[in-house]
Short mmCIF file of C-alpha atoms in Angstrom, two decimals:
data_model
loop_
_atom_site.label_atom_id
_atom_site.label_comp_id
_atom_site.label_asym_id
_atom_site.label_seq_id
_atom_site.Cartn_x
_atom_site.Cartn_y
_atom_site.Cartn_z
CA MET U 1 -7.08 -8.52 3.96
CA LYS U 2 -3.17 -8.82 6.19
CA LYS U 3 -0.70 -6.96 5.06
CA LYS U 4 0.77 -10.77 4.07
CA ASP U 5 -1.92 -11.79 1.64
CA ILE U 6 -2.04 -8.40 -0.76
CA LYS U 7 -0.08 -8.55 -3.17
CA ILE U 8 1.70 -6.17 -5.50
CA LEU U 9 2.87 -5.93 -9.07
CA LEU U 10 5.91 -3.66 -10.06
CA VAL U 11 6.75 -2.43 -13.67
CA ASP U 12 9.61 -0.89 -14.98
CA ASP U 13 11.88 -0.54 -17.57
CA GLU U 14 14.74 0.23 -14.45
CA PRO U 15 16.22 -2.57 -12.56
CA ASP U 16 17.43 0.42 -10.08
CA ILE U 17 13.77 1.32 -9.65
CA LEU U 18 12.55 -2.96 -9.25
CA GLU U 19 14.88 -3.39 -6.41
CA ILE U 20 14.66 0.00 -4.14
CA VAL U 21 11.08 0.41 -4.36
CA GLY U 22 10.02 -3.22 -4.55
CA TYR U 23 12.95 -3.55 -1.48
CA ASN U 24 11.08 -1.29 0.41
CA LEU U 25 7.14 -2.27 -0.42
CA GLU U 26 8.75 -6.44 0.74
CA GLN U 27 10.72 -4.96 4.19
CA ALA U 28 6.46 -3.19 5.01
CA GLY U 29 4.80 -6.87 4.67
CA TYR U 30 4.07 -6.88 1.17
CA GLN U 31 3.90 -9.68 -1.65
CA VAL U 32 6.15 -8.11 -4.78
CA PHE U 33 6.32 -9.54 -8.05
CA LYS U 34 7.71 -7.97 -10.50
CA ALA U 35 7.84 -7.10 -14.35
CA GLU U 36 10.51 -5.53 -16.74
CA ASN U 37 8.27 -4.34 -19.37
CA GLY U 38 5.01 -4.13 -20.03
CA LYS U 39 4.21 -7.26 -21.88
CA ASP U 40 6.01 -9.10 -19.22
CA ALA U 41 3.30 -6.83 -17.47
CA VAL U 42 0.68 -8.51 -18.90
CA LYS U 43 1.29 -12.05 -19.08
CA GLN U 44 2.71 -11.64 -15.18
CA ALA U 45 -1.04 -9.90 -13.53
CA GLN U 46 -2.95 -12.58 -15.45
CA LYS U 47 -0.55 -15.18 -13.53
CA THR U 48 -0.15 -13.82 -9.97
CA LYS U 49 -3.87 -12.01 -10.29
CA PRO U 50 -2.13 -9.04 -7.34
CA HIS U 51 -4.54 -6.43 -5.41
CA LEU U 52 -1.99 -3.87 -7.32
CA ILE U 53 0.23 -2.52 -9.76
CA ILE U 54 2.66 0.03 -9.79
CA MET U 55 3.94 0.48 -13.43
CA ASP U 56 6.30 2.73 -15.11
CA VAL U 57 4.23 5.06 -18.35
CA MET U 58 6.87 4.64 -20.96
CA MET U 59 8.71 1.37 -20.81
CA PRO U 60 10.50 -0.49 -24.30
CA GLU U 61 8.50 -3.43 -26.13
CA MET U 62 5.11 -2.40 -24.51
CA ASP U 63 4.34 1.05 -22.47
CA GLY U 64 2.52 1.64 -19.50
CA MET U 65 -0.64 3.23 -21.28
CA GLU U 66 -1.03 0.15 -23.62
CA ALA U 67 -0.86 -2.94 -20.44
CA CYS U 68 -2.75 -0.82 -18.59
CA GLU U 69 -5.75 -1.06 -21.14
CA LYS U 70 -5.48 -4.85 -21.87
CA ILE U 71 -4.39 -5.38 -17.99
CA ARG U 72 -8.72 -3.47 -17.76
CA GLU U 73 -9.75 -6.30 -20.31
CA ILE U 74 -9.13 -9.09 -18.37
CA PRO U 75 -12.11 -9.06 -16.59
CA GLU U 76 -10.41 -11.53 -13.18
CA LEU U 77 -7.82 -7.79 -12.67
CA LYS U 78 -11.14 -5.73 -13.15
CA ASP U 79 -11.35 -4.61 -9.22
CA THR U 80 -7.62 -4.62 -9.38
CA ILE U 81 -5.70 -0.83 -8.88
CA ILE U 82 -3.51 0.78 -11.01
CA THR U 83 -1.78 3.64 -10.19
CA PHE U 84 1.75 4.76 -12.74
CA LEU U 85 5.06 5.30 -11.54
CA THR U 86 6.53 7.59 -13.76
CA ALA U 87 8.74 11.26 -13.86
CA ARG U 88 5.88 12.21 -16.70
CA SER U 89 4.23 15.83 -14.90
CA GLU U 90 2.53 16.47 -18.12
CA ASP U 91 -1.23 16.88 -17.23
CA TYR U 92 -2.26 15.07 -20.86
CA SER U 93 -0.69 11.78 -20.05
CA GLN U 94 -2.31 11.83 -16.73
CA VAL U 95 -5.16 12.09 -18.78
CA ALA U 96 -4.87 9.35 -21.06
CA GLY U 97 -4.07 7.08 -17.76
CA PHE U 98 -7.41 7.65 -16.50
CA ASP U 99 -8.50 7.17 -19.75
CA VAL U 100 -6.82 4.31 -19.64
CA GLY U 101 -8.17 2.38 -16.19
CA ALA U 102 -5.39 4.31 -14.34
CA ASP U 103 -6.82 4.69 -10.38
CA ASP U 104 -4.01 7.10 -9.00
CA TYR U 105 -0.17 8.04 -10.45
CA ILE U 106 2.98 8.59 -8.68
CA ALA U 107 5.74 10.21 -9.72
CA LYS U 108 9.01 10.08 -9.22
CA PRO U 109 11.85 9.99 -7.83
CA ILE U 110 9.92 9.40 -4.35
CA LYS U 111 11.12 8.65 -1.22
CA PRO U 112 10.22 5.11 0.17
CA LYS U 113 8.59 5.92 3.30
CA LEU U 114 6.21 8.25 0.97
CA LEU U 115 5.63 5.39 -1.64
CA VAL U 116 4.72 3.41 1.16
CA SER U 117 2.47 5.05 2.67
CA LYS U 118 0.76 6.02 -0.68
CA VAL U 119 0.42 2.45 -1.07
CA LYS U 120 -1.15 2.04 1.78
CA GLY U 121 -3.82 4.90 1.02
CA LEU U 122 -4.26 2.81 -2.50
CA LEU U 123 -4.85 -0.09 -0.65
CA ARG U 124 -8.04 1.31 1.71
CA ARG U 125 -10.23 1.15 -1.71
CA LEU U 126 -9.23 -2.76 -1.72
CA LYS U 127 -12.94 -4.23 -0.99
CA ASP U 128 -13.55 -6.18 2.64
CA GLU U 129 -12.76 -10.47 1.26
CA GLU U 130 -15.73 -11.10 4.28
CA LEU U 131 -17.47 -8.86 2.74
CA GLU U 132 -16.85 -9.61 -1.01
CA ASN U 133 -17.29 -13.59 -0.86
CA SER U 134 -21.46 -12.59 1.60
CA GLU U 135 -23.38 -10.81 -1.59
CA THR U 136 -26.91 -11.29 1.40
CA LEU U 137 -26.92 -11.24 4.75
CA THR U 138 -30.52 -11.89 6.91
CA VAL U 139 -30.52 -10.28 9.82
CA GLY U 140 -33.84 -10.58 12.25
CA ASN U 141 -36.32 -9.60 10.28
CA LEU U 142 -33.62 -7.98 7.64
CA GLN U 143 -32.46 -9.00 4.30
CA ILE U 144 -29.37 -6.90 3.38
CA ASN U 145 -28.30 -7.42 -0.19
CA ARG U 146 -25.33 -5.74 -1.04
CA GLU U 147 -24.95 -7.55 -4.82
CA GLU U 148 -28.51 -4.96 -5.49
CA TYR U 149 -28.33 -2.72 -3.46
CA LYS U 150 -31.71 -3.43 -1.18
CA ILE U 151 -32.82 -4.15 1.85
CA ILE U 152 -36.11 -6.42 2.48
CA LYS U 153 -37.96 -6.19 5.83
CA ASP U 154 -41.38 -7.89 5.75
CA GLY U 155 -40.85 -8.05 2.52
CA ILE U 156 -40.98 -4.57 1.87
CA THR U 157 -38.03 -3.31 -0.08
CA ILE U 158 -35.94 -0.14 1.25
CA ILE U 159 -33.92 1.36 -1.03
CA LEU U 160 -30.85 2.48 1.02
CA PRO U 161 -27.44 5.37 -0.44
CA ARG U 162 -24.81 3.97 -1.64
CA LYS U 163 -22.77 4.87 1.91
CA GLU U 164 -25.84 4.12 4.05
CA PHE U 165 -26.01 1.10 2.58
CA GLU U 166 -22.05 -0.25 2.92
CA LEU U 167 -21.92 0.76 6.64
CA LEU U 168 -24.99 -1.28 7.08
CA TYR U 169 -23.63 -4.03 5.26
CA LEU U 170 -20.49 -3.67 7.14
CA LEU U 171 -21.61 -3.39 10.33
CA ALA U 172 -24.42 -5.85 10.71
CA SER U 173 -21.17 -8.37 8.64
CA LYS U 174 -19.21 -8.93 11.61
CA PRO U 175 -20.79 -10.73 14.36
CA GLY U 176 -18.79 -9.70 18.21
CA LYS U 177 -16.66 -6.59 16.32
CA VAL U 178 -16.86 -3.48 17.52
CA PHE U 179 -16.34 -0.86 15.17
CA THR U 180 -13.78 2.58 15.86
CA ARG U 181 -14.32 5.85 14.00
CA THR U 182 -11.18 5.00 11.65
CA GLU U 183 -12.19 1.31 10.23
CA ILE U 184 -15.30 2.18 9.34
CA LEU U 185 -14.30 5.77 7.49
CA ASP U 186 -11.35 2.96 5.64
CA LYS U 187 -13.97 0.83 5.03
CA VAL U 188 -16.71 2.41 3.84
CA TRP U 189 -15.14 6.02 3.04
CA GLY U 190 -12.01 4.74 1.51
CA ASN U 191 -9.10 7.66 0.26
CA GLU U 192 -12.09 9.55 -1.06
CA VAL U 193 -13.13 12.19 0.16
CA ILE U 194 -12.03 13.32 3.72
CA VAL U 195 -14.65 12.76 6.32
CA GLY U 196 -15.41 13.45 9.88
CA GLY U 197 -16.59 11.24 12.87
CA ARG U 198 -19.31 13.53 13.14
CA THR U 199 -21.30 11.84 9.50
CA ILE U 200 -21.26 8.31 11.01
CA ASP U 201 -22.82 9.70 13.27
CA VAL U 202 -24.95 11.55 10.46
CA HIS U 203 -25.97 8.27 8.25
CA ILE U 204 -26.20 6.23 11.49
CA ARG U 205 -28.89 8.10 12.76
CA LYS U 206 -30.17 8.42 9.03
CA LEU U 207 -30.29 4.84 9.42
CA ARG U 208 -32.38 4.07 12.68
CA GLU U 209 -34.72 6.48 10.87
CA LYS U 210 -35.17 4.48 7.14
CA ILE U 211 -35.06 0.64 9.35
CA ASP U 212 -37.07 1.87 12.89
CA GLU U 213 -35.18 1.35 16.09
CA ASP U 214 -36.53 -1.59 17.31
CA VAL U 215 -34.24 -3.51 14.19
CA PHE U 216 -31.16 -1.50 14.70
CA LYS U 217 -31.49 -2.29 18.38
CA THR U 218 -31.68 -6.18 17.02
CA ILE U 219 -28.43 -5.73 14.81
CA LYS U 220 -26.15 -4.59 17.39
CA GLY U 221 -28.07 -6.56 20.26
CA VAL U 222 -26.91 -10.28 18.47
CA GLY U 223 -23.40 -8.23 18.67
CA TYR U 224 -23.21 -6.31 15.50
CA LYS U 225 -22.14 -2.89 17.44
CA ILE U 226 -20.32 1.01 17.19
CA GLU U 227 -18.17 2.07 18.84
CA LEU U 228 -18.20 6.19 18.45
CA ASN U 229 -15.96 7.20 21.54
CA GLY U 230 -12.60 7.35 20.09
CA ASP U 231 -10.22 5.56 17.61
#
């Protein structure tokens, strides 16, 4: 997904925050929508369906906690990333935020460059649009069912650990694509615990063992390749 297609909803009752943060996000290439309180945030979220919501906690009419809870009740927004932008650093407020469905916290004040960097990290959690729209792939005698997280080979079901499945699905979803280590780490592991390139090698080896070498060669033979040397 390209930056220009990513929609961010910024919610804060301080005009300066909306202006400064909004400007920096727009300069970074994102679409930015704004709301000044939680009530308007819920309406704006329903209307624009943002990929990421950055929201203050303490606001008039409806605070961020309640707004977050209401947004999480909207089915089409279940995958929207929500992070609180707040000066409150008490542990209880963070716990309460996670309890109502928040994904993360950004403490303010925050430098613009650091904010943009943080946003990039959060957006890594977005699933690739093409992967999301395609639930089942067929490669040779393999059927890869994303919805049920299972592989069917010659009528036999093979269950893979989640990361192995995501890696196989990624490789099989991009004909002619040569993936770098960085791309694989971003798309399969995202913003989770940092892992090294060696982890990819191990998962590739396990896939070769489980779906057998011939099938794996078939996947690579029709253009599903991985470049393990360099980023």
